Amino acid sequence: VCCVAGARVDVCAEPLQRNVLLCVQAADLTIQLSAERLKSAPAAPKSFGTVFTDHMLTIEWTEAEGWGAPRIQPFRNLSVHPACTSLHYSIQLFEGLKAYSGEDKRLRLFRPMLNMKRMSKSAQRVCLPTFDESELLECIRRLVELEQDWAFLSESSSHLYIRPTFISTEATLGLKKPTSALLYVIVCLVGSYFSSTSEGLSLWADPKYTRAAKGGNGDCKLGGNYGGSLAAQAEAQRFGCQQVLWLYGDDQQITEAGTMNVFLYWINEDGVEELATPPLDGIILPGVTRQSILDITRKWGEFAVSERYLTMDQLCSALEQRRVKEMFGSGTACMICHLSHIVYKGEKLSLPSLDGDSLLSTRITKEVEDIQFNNEHISWKLGRS
Ligand SMILES: *Cc1c(COP(=O)(O)O)cnc(C)c1O
Ligand SMILES: *[C@@H]1O[C@H](CO)[C@@H](O)[C@H](O)[C@H]1NC(C)=O
């Protein structure tokens, strides 16, 4: 990061960079209001990510000029060169976080600095420039503040989903480090997930597909990681399952469930009660929800909480010996999602389905919600006057 405490500085961490890199500066933010505010019908969106609010945040960057002034402007289509390297070589990345509405009619962002840090890490992975994380967060806060009424339009759209995106705008078919880029943030409506505490998600596991590999970039939210997972997802659906349980390596390690981190609550092979999730060894996306679950359950101190490898063999024998208590996925989209069964080697492995209230996932969900909606220290209120 080439910026210090919000001040413009012209020192850069990269010694080879000749040009001065300026920071993203929230103080330079300009706001151009849309003529048609709250124009769209506020009906609950039929599917995720289809109804957007009226404004977007854009910040341009060039190697020569550094970061331009952040702008909040009416939501609009982008115009990019057909050779733009984000389209050809996926020199781009994204983030996903939500603003939650509380009973006091205020919105809160949940641990948003973790998203900013992860975004910065993704940028480094595709040689896009870094930025001042707290300055960008302040710009996003201003955007959400402007759009906050969208979150209170109806019962069904109780929070906003925020999608920071960062793309190379370099117009060349040459594969090279970008010299121009656009960082933008759009906001969409999401229905409440509380109604959908269903029977749980079904997963299909087959070692022929791998989501991420050691030394690769599966630990970054780069678009290319997701487009390439669709064929496996389609195959899972042909097997009657909703998502893929991604396996890795000859020992068929359990890594992630769809685009969620995965947790196993069980009596482990040493007879110890344990909540386990795979370690961040490069093939796991470091989820904010994952980290929060680890933090919360470690604080409880009621059972072992481990970041450790879990293989299909270990899961299968634990299921045979009735040592599995519960399995769930975690991510911003659904927060915590109970898993019902896994189709593996032509067999259906049923996961225990206790009644909702006794589930560990239900208990964790309650505590995370308390933080999202009420706790002033971790979440971050938007002013609502
Ligand atoms: C985004 C994502 C997650 C969840 O991360 P959160 O920060 O909890 O939303 C997990 N796995 C993958 C592959 C993801 O892209
Ligand atoms: C933006 O692009 C979409 C899809 O190409 C198009 O349907 C829409 O009319 C465009 N909007 C404007 C304002 O040009």
mmCIF file of C-alpha atoms in Angstrom, chain A:
data_model
loop_
_atom_site.group_PDB
_atom_site.id
_atom_site.type_symbol
_atom_site.label_atom_id
_atom_site.label_comp_id
_atom_site.label_asym_id
_atom_site.label_seq_id
_atom_site.Cartn_x
_atom_site.Cartn_y
_atom_site.Cartn_z
ATOM 1 C CA VAL A 1 0.000 0.000 0.000
ATOM 2 C CA CYS A 2 1.406 3.335 -1.034
ATOM 3 C CA CYS A 3 -0.640 5.445 1.314
ATOM 4 C CA VAL A 4 -0.294 6.371 4.928
ATOM 5 C CA ALA A 5 -3.164 7.330 7.216
ATOM 6 C CA GLY A 6 -5.263 9.038 4.578
ATOM 7 C CA ALA A 7 -2.600 11.507 3.548
ATOM 8 C CA ARG A 8 -1.366 11.810 -0.001
ATOM 9 C CA VAL A 9 2.140 10.493 -0.141
ATOM 10 C CA ASP A 10 4.288 9.838 -3.131
ATOM 11 C CA VAL A 11 6.347 7.003 -1.780
ATOM 12 C CA CYS A 12 5.590 3.598 -3.146
ATOM 13 C CA ALA A 13 6.295 0.167 -1.709
ATOM 14 C CA GLU A 14 7.371 -0.954 -5.174
ATOM 15 C CA PRO A 15 10.808 0.518 -5.789
ATOM 16 C CA LEU A 16 10.716 -0.219 -9.531
ATOM 17 C CA GLN A 17 7.601 1.845 -10.067
ATOM 18 C CA ARG A 18 8.751 5.113 -11.626
ATOM 19 C CA ASN A 19 5.479 6.929 -11.412
ATOM 20 C CA VAL A 20 3.931 8.373 -8.350
ATOM 21 C CA LEU A 21 0.981 6.356 -7.132
ATOM 22 C CA LEU A 22 -1.681 8.305 -5.369
ATOM 23 C CA CYS A 23 -4.072 6.801 -2.860
ATOM 24 C CA VAL A 24 -7.758 6.288 -3.097
ATOM 25 C CA GLN A 25 -8.883 9.423 -1.248
ATOM 26 C CA ALA A 26 -12.335 9.481 0.290
ATOM 27 C CA ALA A 27 -11.921 13.240 0.855
ATOM 28 C CA ASP A 28 -11.884 13.745 -2.949
ATOM 29 C CA LEU A 29 -15.179 11.894 -3.389
ATOM 30 C CA THR A 30 -17.746 13.643 -5.568
ATOM 31 C CA ILE A 31 -21.403 12.655 -5.690
ATOM 32 C CA GLN A 32 -23.579 13.062 -8.743
ATOM 33 C CA LEU A 33 -27.153 12.186 -7.847
ATOM 34 C CA SER A 34 -29.335 10.153 -10.151
ATOM 35 C CA ALA A 35 -32.393 11.945 -11.545
ATOM 36 C CA GLU A 36 -34.551 8.908 -10.900
ATOM 37 C CA ARG A 37 -34.001 7.834 -7.354
ATOM 38 C CA LEU A 38 -35.710 4.644 -6.225
ATOM 39 C CA LYS A 39 -37.115 4.310 -9.731
ATOM 40 C CA SER A 40 -37.315 0.511 -9.916
ATOM 41 C CA ALA A 41 -40.217 -1.346 -8.437
ATOM 42 C CA PRO A 42 -39.096 -2.429 -4.988
ATOM 43 C CA ALA A 43 -40.536 -5.916 -5.388
ATOM 44 C CA ALA A 44 -38.377 -8.672 -3.958
ATOM 45 C CA PRO A 45 -35.842 -9.738 -6.577
ATOM 46 C CA LYS A 46 -36.721 -13.061 -8.215
ATOM 47 C CA SER A 47 -33.145 -14.197 -8.277
ATOM 48 C CA PHE A 48 -29.945 -13.031 -6.619
ATOM 49 C CA GLY A 49 -28.133 -10.032 -8.078
ATOM 50 C CA THR A 50 -30.711 -8.748 -10.541
ATOM 51 C CA VAL A 51 -32.083 -5.583 -8.921
ATOM 52 C CA PHE A 52 -29.536 -2.800 -8.482
ATOM 53 C CA THR A 53 -29.751 0.503 -6.672
ATOM 54 C CA ASP A 54 -29.507 3.897 -8.409
ATOM 55 C CA HIS A 55 -25.847 4.753 -7.863
ATOM 56 C CA MET A 56 -22.414 3.235 -8.192
ATOM 57 C CA LEU A 57 -18.948 4.131 -6.992
ATOM 58 C CA THR A 58 -16.183 4.334 -9.587
ATOM 59 C CA ILE A 59 -12.474 5.012 -9.168
ATOM 60 C CA GLU A 60 -10.124 4.990 -12.121
ATOM 61 C CA TRP A 61 -6.457 4.166 -11.952
ATOM 62 C CA THR A 62 -3.633 4.570 -14.424
ATOM 63 C CA GLU A 63 0.012 3.761 -13.952
ATOM 64 C CA ALA A 64 0.922 7.296 -15.071
ATOM 65 C CA GLU A 65 -1.556 9.221 -12.927
ATOM 66 C CA GLY A 66 -2.240 6.897 -10.004
ATOM 67 C CA TRP A 67 -5.697 6.832 -8.468
ATOM 68 C CA GLY A 68 -8.269 9.323 -9.690
ATOM 69 C CA ALA A 69 -10.872 10.949 -7.488
ATOM 70 C CA PRO A 70 -13.611 8.543 -6.341
ATOM 71 C CA ARG A 71 -17.008 9.275 -7.852
ATOM 72 C CA ILE A 72 -20.481 8.258 -6.850
ATOM 73 C CA GLN A 73 -22.647 8.591 -9.926
ATOM 74 C CA PRO A 74 -25.863 7.247 -11.436
ATOM 75 C CA PHE A 75 -25.780 3.492 -12.118
ATOM 76 C CA ARG A 76 -24.762 3.067 -15.726
ATOM 77 C CA ASN A 77 -23.380 0.647 -18.270
ATOM 78 C CA LEU A 78 -19.637 0.513 -18.692
ATOM 79 C CA SER A 79 -17.956 1.022 -22.004
ATOM 80 C CA VAL A 80 -14.814 -1.041 -22.460
ATOM 81 C CA HIS A 81 -12.494 -1.788 -25.355
ATOM 82 C CA PRO A 82 -13.212 -5.216 -26.908
ATOM 83 C CA ALA A 83 -9.590 -6.224 -26.280
ATOM 84 C CA CYS A 84 -9.825 -5.232 -22.615
ATOM 85 C CA THR A 85 -7.636 -7.692 -20.693
ATOM 86 C CA SER A 86 -10.193 -8.246 -17.950
ATOM 87 C CA LEU A 87 -12.449 -9.855 -20.563
ATOM 88 C CA HIS A 88 -9.752 -11.950 -22.223
ATOM 89 C CA TYR A 89 -7.467 -12.961 -19.377
ATOM 90 C CA SER A 90 -9.678 -12.416 -16.348
ATOM 91 C CA ILE A 91 -7.456 -9.672 -14.942
ATOM 92 C CA GLN A 92 -10.163 -8.784 -12.493
ATOM 93 C CA LEU A 93 -11.512 -9.615 -9.046
ATOM 94 C CA PHE A 94 -14.526 -9.050 -6.856
ATOM 95 C CA GLU A 95 -15.707 -8.958 -3.271
ATOM 96 C CA GLY A 96 -19.070 -9.606 -1.632
ATOM 97 C CA LEU A 97 -20.434 -8.233 1.621
ATOM 98 C CA LYS A 98 -23.772 -7.237 3.035
ATOM 99 C CA ALA A 99 -25.228 -4.261 4.854
ATOM 100 C CA TYR A 100 -27.664 -5.606 7.441
ATOM 101 C CA SER A 101 -30.671 -3.665 8.653
ATOM 102 C CA GLY A 102 -31.467 -3.689 12.337
ATOM 103 C CA GLU A 103 -34.751 -3.153 14.171
ATOM 104 C CA ASP A 104 -33.562 0.388 14.854
ATOM 105 C CA LYS A 105 -33.704 1.033 11.089
ATOM 106 C CA ARG A 106 -29.977 1.375 10.767
ATOM 107 C CA LEU A 107 -27.663 -0.492 8.456
ATOM 108 C CA ARG A 108 -24.519 -2.218 9.575
ATOM 109 C CA LEU A 109 -21.602 -3.635 7.647
ATOM 110 C CA PHE A 110 -20.157 -6.826 9.092
ATOM 111 C CA ARG A 111 -16.356 -6.813 9.571
ATOM 112 C CA PRO A 112 -15.868 -4.962 6.247
ATOM 113 C CA MET A 113 -12.137 -4.404 6.720
ATOM 114 C CA LEU A 114 -11.649 -8.136 6.256
ATOM 115 C CA ASN A 115 -13.200 -7.769 2.798
ATOM 116 C CA MET A 116 -10.963 -4.787 1.998
ATOM 117 C CA LYS A 117 -7.861 -6.722 3.030
ATOM 118 C CA ARG A 118 -8.915 -9.741 0.991
ATOM 119 C CA MET A 119 -9.605 -7.474 -1.994
ATOM 120 C CA SER A 120 -6.149 -6.003 -1.707
ATOM 121 C CA LYS A 121 -4.651 -9.499 -1.663
ATOM 122 C CA SER A 122 -6.632 -10.459 -4.776
ATOM 123 C CA ALA A 123 -5.395 -7.286 -6.511
ATOM 124 C CA GLN A 124 -1.787 -8.233 -5.835
ATOM 125 C CA ARG A 125 -2.429 -11.704 -7.269
ATOM 126 C CA VAL A 126 -3.371 -10.287 -10.710
ATOM 127 C CA CYS A 127 -0.963 -7.314 -10.614
ATOM 128 C CA LEU A 128 -3.670 -4.727 -10.181
ATOM 129 C CA PRO A 129 -2.619 -1.837 -7.935
ATOM 130 C CA THR A 130 -3.279 -1.835 -4.216
ATOM 131 C CA PHE A 131 -5.199 0.948 -2.513
ATOM 132 C CA ASP A 132 -5.724 2.421 0.902
ATOM 133 C CA GLU A 133 -8.189 -0.056 2.412
ATOM 134 C CA SER A 134 -9.810 2.277 4.920
ATOM 135 C CA GLU A 135 -10.190 5.066 2.340
ATOM 136 C CA LEU A 136 -11.970 2.672 -0.026
ATOM 137 C CA LEU A 137 -14.154 1.471 2.827
ATOM 138 C CA GLU A 138 -15.107 5.062 3.612
ATOM 139 C CA CYS A 139 -16.141 5.572 -0.045
ATOM 140 C CA ILE A 140 -18.241 2.383 0.122
ATOM 141 C CA ARG A 141 -19.801 3.572 3.372
ATOM 142 C CA ARG A 142 -20.825 6.800 1.645
ATOM 143 C CA LEU A 143 -22.381 4.847 -1.238
ATOM 144 C CA VAL A 144 -24.352 2.590 1.105
ATOM 145 C CA GLU A 145 -25.416 5.579 3.145
ATOM 146 C CA LEU A 146 -26.808 7.179 -0.007
ATOM 147 C CA GLU A 147 -28.656 3.982 -0.958
ATOM 148 C CA GLN A 148 -29.804 2.917 2.488
ATOM 149 C CA ASP A 149 -33.513 3.518 1.821
ATOM 150 C CA TRP A 150 -33.431 0.564 -0.555
ATOM 151 C CA ALA A 151 -32.925 -1.719 2.428
ATOM 152 C CA PHE A 152 -36.144 -0.575 4.065
ATOM 153 C CA LEU A 153 -38.456 -0.721 1.059
ATOM 154 C CA SER A 154 -40.161 -3.942 1.977
ATOM 155 C CA GLU A 155 -40.099 -6.758 4.481
ATOM 156 C CA SER A 156 -38.476 -9.053 1.993
ATOM 157 C CA SER A 157 -35.475 -6.907 1.108
ATOM 158 C CA SER A 158 -33.981 -6.374 4.498
ATOM 159 C CA HIS A 159 -30.406 -5.973 3.455
ATOM 160 C CA LEU A 160 -28.159 -4.839 0.667
ATOM 161 C CA TYR A 161 -25.489 -6.859 -1.064
ATOM 162 C CA ILE A 162 -22.383 -4.860 -1.945
ATOM 163 C CA ARG A 163 -20.218 -5.955 -4.848
ATOM 164 C CA PRO A 164 -16.838 -4.234 -5.122
ATOM 165 C CA THR A 165 -15.256 -5.089 -8.474
ATOM 166 C CA PHE A 166 -11.843 -4.304 -9.857
ATOM 167 C CA ILE A 167 -11.033 -4.766 -13.544
ATOM 168 C CA SER A 168 -8.136 -4.096 -15.849
ATOM 169 C CA THR A 169 -9.194 -1.716 -18.643
ATOM 170 C CA GLU A 170 -5.966 -2.234 -20.594
ATOM 171 C CA ALA A 171 -6.802 -2.342 -24.313
ATOM 172 C CA THR A 172 -4.411 -4.965 -25.629
ATOM 173 C CA LEU A 173 -4.327 -8.637 -26.483
ATOM 174 C CA GLY A 174 -0.891 -8.789 -24.891
ATOM 175 C CA LEU A 175 -0.841 -10.550 -21.544
ATOM 176 C CA LYS A 176 0.849 -8.022 -19.316
ATOM 177 C CA LYS A 177 0.608 -6.149 -16.074
ATOM 178 C CA PRO A 178 -2.193 -3.598 -16.498
ATOM 179 C CA THR A 179 -1.424 0.112 -16.747
ATOM 180 C CA SER A 180 -5.062 1.171 -16.471
ATOM 181 C CA ALA A 181 -7.866 -0.170 -14.325
ATOM 182 C CA LEU A 182 -11.299 0.597 -12.951
ATOM 183 C CA LEU A 183 -12.467 -0.129 -9.438
ATOM 184 C CA TYR A 184 -16.235 0.084 -9.052
ATOM 185 C CA VAL A 185 -18.841 -0.854 -6.487
ATOM 186 C CA ILE A 186 -22.449 -1.722 -7.196
ATOM 187 C CA VAL A 187 -25.204 -2.536 -4.722
ATOM 188 C CA CYS A 188 -28.120 -4.912 -5.137
ATOM 189 C CA LEU A 189 -31.157 -5.967 -3.165
ATOM 190 C CA VAL A 190 -31.265 -9.312 -1.424
ATOM 191 C CA GLY A 191 -34.218 -10.938 0.188
ATOM 192 C CA SER A 192 -33.965 -12.092 3.743
ATOM 193 C CA TYR A 193 -32.603 -15.591 4.180
ATOM 194 C CA PHE A 194 -34.324 -16.241 7.487
ATOM 195 C CA SER A 195 -37.359 -17.775 5.818
ATOM 196 C CA SER A 196 -35.259 -20.364 4.037
ATOM 197 C CA THR A 197 -34.035 -22.500 6.939
ATOM 198 C CA SER A 198 -34.772 -25.523 4.770
ATOM 199 C CA GLU A 199 -33.885 -29.189 5.051
ATOM 200 C CA GLY A 200 -30.321 -28.386 4.070
ATOM 201 C CA LEU A 201 -28.157 -28.431 1.006
ATOM 202 C CA SER A 202 -27.314 -31.547 -0.988
ATOM 203 C CA LEU A 203 -23.784 -31.972 -2.339
ATOM 204 C CA TRP A 204 -22.166 -34.014 -5.060
ATOM 205 C CA ALA A 205 -18.532 -35.070 -4.549
ATOM 206 C CA ASP A 206 -16.343 -36.402 -7.333
ATOM 207 C CA PRO A 207 -12.529 -36.171 -7.366
ATOM 208 C CA LYS A 208 -12.473 -35.628 -11.133
ATOM 209 C CA TYR A 209 -13.045 -31.898 -10.596
ATOM 210 C CA THR A 210 -10.809 -29.605 -8.540
ATOM 211 C CA ARG A 211 -11.811 -26.070 -7.565
ATOM 212 C CA ALA A 212 -8.334 -24.848 -6.694
ATOM 213 C CA ALA A 213 -4.778 -26.184 -6.579
ATOM 214 C CA LYS A 214 -1.770 -25.513 -4.398
ATOM 215 C CA GLY A 215 0.178 -22.627 -5.887
ATOM 216 C CA GLY A 216 -2.904 -21.481 -7.790
ATOM 217 C CA ASN A 217 -5.274 -18.662 -6.918
ATOM 218 C CA GLY A 218 -8.254 -20.376 -5.316
ATOM 219 C CA ASP A 219 -7.639 -18.350 -2.174
ATOM 220 C CA CYS A 220 -8.466 -15.125 -4.019
ATOM 221 C CA LYS A 221 -11.868 -13.963 -5.263
ATOM 222 C CA LEU A 222 -10.857 -13.857 -8.940
ATOM 223 C CA GLY A 223 -13.655 -14.264 -11.485
ATOM 224 C CA GLY A 224 -11.863 -17.039 -13.352
ATOM 225 C CA ASN A 225 -12.182 -19.344 -10.344
ATOM 226 C CA TYR A 226 -15.959 -19.244 -10.620
ATOM 227 C CA GLY A 227 -16.716 -19.424 -14.342
ATOM 228 C CA GLY A 228 -14.589 -22.562 -14.448
ATOM 229 C CA SER A 229 -16.690 -24.241 -11.774
ATOM 230 C CA LEU A 230 -19.976 -24.133 -13.695
ATOM 231 C CA ALA A 231 -19.569 -27.414 -15.573
ATOM 232 C CA ALA A 232 -19.073 -29.288 -12.291
ATOM 233 C CA GLN A 233 -22.047 -27.465 -10.817
ATOM 234 C CA ALA A 234 -24.186 -28.525 -13.817
ATOM 235 C CA GLU A 235 -23.060 -32.123 -13.319
ATOM 236 C CA ALA A 236 -23.959 -31.980 -9.625
ATOM 237 C CA GLN A 237 -27.447 -30.939 -10.665
ATOM 238 C CA ARG A 238 -27.692 -33.886 -13.052
ATOM 239 C CA PHE A 239 -27.042 -36.069 -9.994
ATOM 240 C CA GLY A 240 -29.892 -34.339 -8.202
ATOM 241 C CA CYS A 241 -27.633 -32.242 -5.968
ATOM 242 C CA GLN A 242 -27.588 -28.498 -5.429
ATOM 243 C CA GLN A 243 -23.845 -27.879 -5.087
ATOM 244 C CA VAL A 244 -20.431 -29.476 -5.551
ATOM 245 C CA LEU A 245 -18.431 -30.680 -2.574
ATOM 246 C CA TRP A 246 -14.962 -29.829 -3.839
ATOM 247 C CA LEU A 247 -12.298 -32.467 -3.142
ATOM 248 C CA TYR A 248 -8.549 -32.143 -3.477
ATOM 249 C CA GLY A 249 -5.620 -34.500 -3.856
ATOM 250 C CA ASP A 250 -5.156 -38.281 -3.835
ATOM 251 C CA ASP A 251 -6.527 -38.515 -0.313
ATOM 252 C CA GLN A 252 -9.669 -36.661 -1.416
ATOM 253 C CA GLN A 253 -9.537 -33.852 1.072
ATOM 254 C CA ILE A 254 -12.778 -32.013 1.669
ATOM 255 C CA THR A 255 -12.169 -28.351 0.782
ATOM 256 C CA GLU A 256 -15.291 -26.276 0.103
ATOM 257 C CA ALA A 257 -19.002 -26.672 -0.627
ATOM 258 C CA GLY A 258 -20.024 -24.725 -3.736
ATOM 259 C CA THR A 259 -18.827 -21.198 -2.932
ATOM 260 C CA MET A 260 -18.894 -21.774 0.804
ATOM 261 C CA ASN A 261 -16.344 -22.840 3.365
ATOM 262 C CA VAL A 262 -17.190 -26.122 5.029
ATOM 263 C CA PHE A 263 -17.360 -27.193 8.684
ATOM 264 C CA LEU A 264 -17.619 -30.640 10.266
ATOM 265 C CA TYR A 265 -18.835 -30.942 13.850
ATOM 266 C CA TRP A 266 -18.000 -34.440 15.044
ATOM 267 C CA ILE A 267 -16.259 -36.732 17.473
ATOM 268 C CA ASN A 268 -12.886 -36.974 15.764
ATOM 269 C CA GLU A 269 -10.705 -40.072 15.292
ATOM 270 C CA ASP A 270 -9.203 -39.531 18.790
ATOM 271 C CA GLY A 271 -12.625 -39.410 20.418
ATOM 272 C CA VAL A 272 -12.496 -35.644 20.887
ATOM 273 C CA GLU A 273 -15.533 -33.440 20.246
ATOM 274 C CA GLU A 274 -14.367 -31.063 17.530
ATOM 275 C CA LEU A 275 -15.518 -28.400 15.115
ATOM 276 C CA ALA A 276 -13.195 -28.693 12.141
ATOM 277 C CA THR A 277 -12.640 -26.778 8.912
ATOM 278 C CA PRO A 278 -9.821 -27.116 6.375
ATOM 279 C CA PRO A 279 -6.768 -24.885 6.962
ATOM 280 C CA LEU A 280 -5.906 -21.834 4.813
ATOM 281 C CA ASP A 281 -3.177 -23.551 2.843
ATOM 282 C CA GLY A 282 -3.754 -21.794 -0.480
ATOM 283 C CA ILE A 283 -6.722 -23.767 -1.815
ATOM 284 C CA ILE A 284 -9.298 -22.422 0.618
ATOM 285 C CA LEU A 285 -10.986 -19.035 0.237
ATOM 286 C CA PRO A 286 -10.490 -17.206 3.556
ATOM 287 C CA GLY A 287 -14.143 -16.490 4.307
ATOM 288 C CA VAL A 288 -15.137 -13.708 6.676
ATOM 289 C CA THR A 289 -17.951 -15.949 7.922
ATOM 290 C CA ARG A 290 -15.484 -18.828 8.375
ATOM 291 C CA GLN A 291 -13.190 -16.636 10.468
ATOM 292 C CA SER A 292 -16.127 -15.382 12.532
ATOM 293 C CA ILE A 293 -17.344 -18.924 13.262
ATOM 294 C CA LEU A 294 -13.841 -19.892 14.398
ATOM 295 C CA ASP A 295 -13.603 -16.770 16.590
ATOM 296 C CA ILE A 296 -17.013 -17.308 18.192
ATOM 297 C CA THR A 297 -16.668 -21.025 18.914
ATOM 298 C CA ARG A 298 -13.105 -20.637 20.213
ATOM 299 C CA LYS A 299 -14.383 -18.011 22.614
ATOM 300 C CA TRP A 300 -17.054 -20.446 23.843
ATOM 301 C CA GLY A 301 -14.323 -22.961 24.670
ATOM 302 C CA GLU A 302 -16.812 -25.840 24.801
ATOM 303 C CA PHE A 303 -15.174 -28.187 22.298
ATOM 304 C CA ALA A 304 -12.005 -28.345 20.230
ATOM 305 C CA VAL A 305 -11.981 -25.940 17.271
ATOM 306 C CA SER A 306 -9.482 -26.962 14.597
ATOM 307 C CA GLU A 307 -8.228 -25.902 11.211
ATOM 308 C CA ARG A 308 -7.200 -29.301 9.907
ATOM 309 C CA TYR A 309 -7.365 -31.616 6.916
ATOM 310 C CA LEU A 310 -10.509 -33.710 6.535
ATOM 311 C CA THR A 311 -10.699 -36.508 3.981
ATOM 312 C CA MET A 312 -13.636 -38.383 2.490
ATOM 313 C CA ASP A 313 -12.325 -41.595 4.119
ATOM 314 C CA GLN A 314 -12.391 -39.945 7.533
ATOM 315 C CA LEU A 315 -15.892 -38.624 6.927
ATOM 316 C CA CYS A 316 -17.165 -41.997 5.678
ATOM 317 C CA SER A 317 -15.850 -43.926 8.677
ATOM 318 C CA ALA A 318 -17.133 -41.275 11.067
ATOM 319 C CA LEU A 319 -20.564 -41.604 9.458
ATOM 320 C CA GLU A 320 -20.420 -45.414 9.787
ATOM 321 C CA GLN A 321 -19.473 -45.092 13.454
ATOM 322 C CA ARG A 322 -22.106 -42.386 14.032
ATOM 323 C CA ARG A 323 -19.512 -39.839 15.121
ATOM 324 C CA VAL A 324 -20.767 -37.038 12.857
ATOM 325 C CA LYS A 325 -22.974 -34.506 14.623
ATOM 326 C CA GLU A 326 -23.449 -31.954 11.894
ATOM 327 C CA MET A 327 -21.968 -30.518 8.724
ATOM 328 C CA PHE A 328 -22.516 -27.014 7.377
ATOM 329 C CA GLY A 329 -21.264 -24.490 4.850
ATOM 330 C CA SER A 330 -20.523 -20.819 5.549
ATOM 331 C CA GLY A 331 -20.488 -17.669 3.430
ATOM 332 C CA THR A 332 -21.982 -14.202 3.168
ATOM 333 C CA ALA A 333 -24.762 -15.376 0.828
ATOM 334 C CA CYS A 334 -26.503 -17.721 3.284
ATOM 335 C CA MET A 335 -24.306 -17.162 6.348
ATOM 336 C CA ILE A 336 -24.549 -20.728 7.665
ATOM 337 C CA CYS A 337 -26.123 -23.447 5.628
ATOM 338 C CA HIS A 338 -26.881 -26.900 7.030
ATOM 339 C CA LEU A 339 -25.803 -29.788 4.742
ATOM 340 C CA SER A 340 -28.225 -32.694 4.317
ATOM 341 C CA HIS A 341 -26.417 -35.334 2.249
ATOM 342 C CA ILE A 342 -23.488 -36.033 -0.057
ATOM 343 C CA VAL A 343 -23.643 -38.136 -3.205
ATOM 344 C CA TYR A 344 -20.248 -39.849 -3.455
ATOM 345 C CA LYS A 345 -19.172 -42.862 -5.548
ATOM 346 C CA GLY A 346 -22.795 -43.539 -6.437
ATOM 347 C CA GLU A 347 -23.849 -43.648 -2.797
ATOM 348 C CA LYS A 348 -25.941 -41.217 -0.839
ATOM 349 C CA LEU A 349 -24.295 -40.346 2.474
ATOM 350 C CA SER A 350 -26.914 -38.903 4.777
ATOM 351 C CA LEU A 351 -25.721 -36.316 7.262
ATOM 352 C CA PRO A 352 -27.442 -36.116 10.629
ATOM 353 C CA SER A 353 -30.513 -33.896 10.642
ATOM 354 C CA LEU A 354 -31.345 -32.870 14.155
ATOM 355 C CA ASP A 355 -34.223 -30.538 14.745
ATOM 356 C CA GLY A 356 -33.356 -26.886 14.051
ATOM 357 C CA ASP A 357 -32.935 -25.557 17.570
ATOM 358 C CA SER A 358 -30.440 -28.123 18.747
ATOM 359 C CA LEU A 359 -28.150 -27.623 15.781
ATOM 360 C CA LEU A 360 -24.792 -26.025 16.408
ATOM 361 C CA SER A 361 -25.282 -24.092 13.148
ATOM 362 C CA THR A 362 -28.503 -22.589 14.538
ATOM 363 C CA ARG A 363 -26.730 -21.510 17.695
ATOM 364 C CA ILE A 364 -23.833 -19.965 15.776
ATOM 365 C CA THR A 365 -26.275 -18.247 13.397
ATOM 366 C CA LYS A 366 -28.002 -16.585 16.354
ATOM 367 C CA GLU A 367 -24.729 -15.300 17.717
ATOM 368 C CA VAL A 368 -23.511 -14.017 14.323
ATOM 369 C CA GLU A 369 -26.855 -12.275 13.797
ATOM 370 C CA ASP A 370 -26.544 -10.597 17.170
ATOM 371 C CA ILE A 371 -23.215 -9.218 16.016
ATOM 372 C CA GLN A 372 -24.538 -8.204 12.592
ATOM 373 C CA PHE A 373 -27.622 -6.456 13.889
ATOM 374 C CA ASN A 374 -26.698 -5.205 17.328
ATOM 375 C CA ASN A 375 -23.102 -5.319 18.347
ATOM 376 C CA GLU A 376 -21.618 -1.859 17.934
ATOM 377 C CA HIS A 377 -18.013 -2.890 18.253
ATOM 378 C CA ILE A 378 -17.629 -5.313 15.421
ATOM 379 C CA SER A 379 -20.148 -4.026 12.966
ATOM 380 C CA TRP A 380 -20.173 -0.543 11.728
ATOM 381 C CA LYS A 381 -23.232 1.622 11.712
ATOM 382 C CA LEU A 382 -24.206 3.867 8.868
ATOM 383 C CA GLY A 383 -25.646 7.135 9.994
ATOM 384 C CA ARG A 384 -29.368 7.192 9.456
ATOM 385 C CA SER A 385 -30.888 10.458 10.477
#
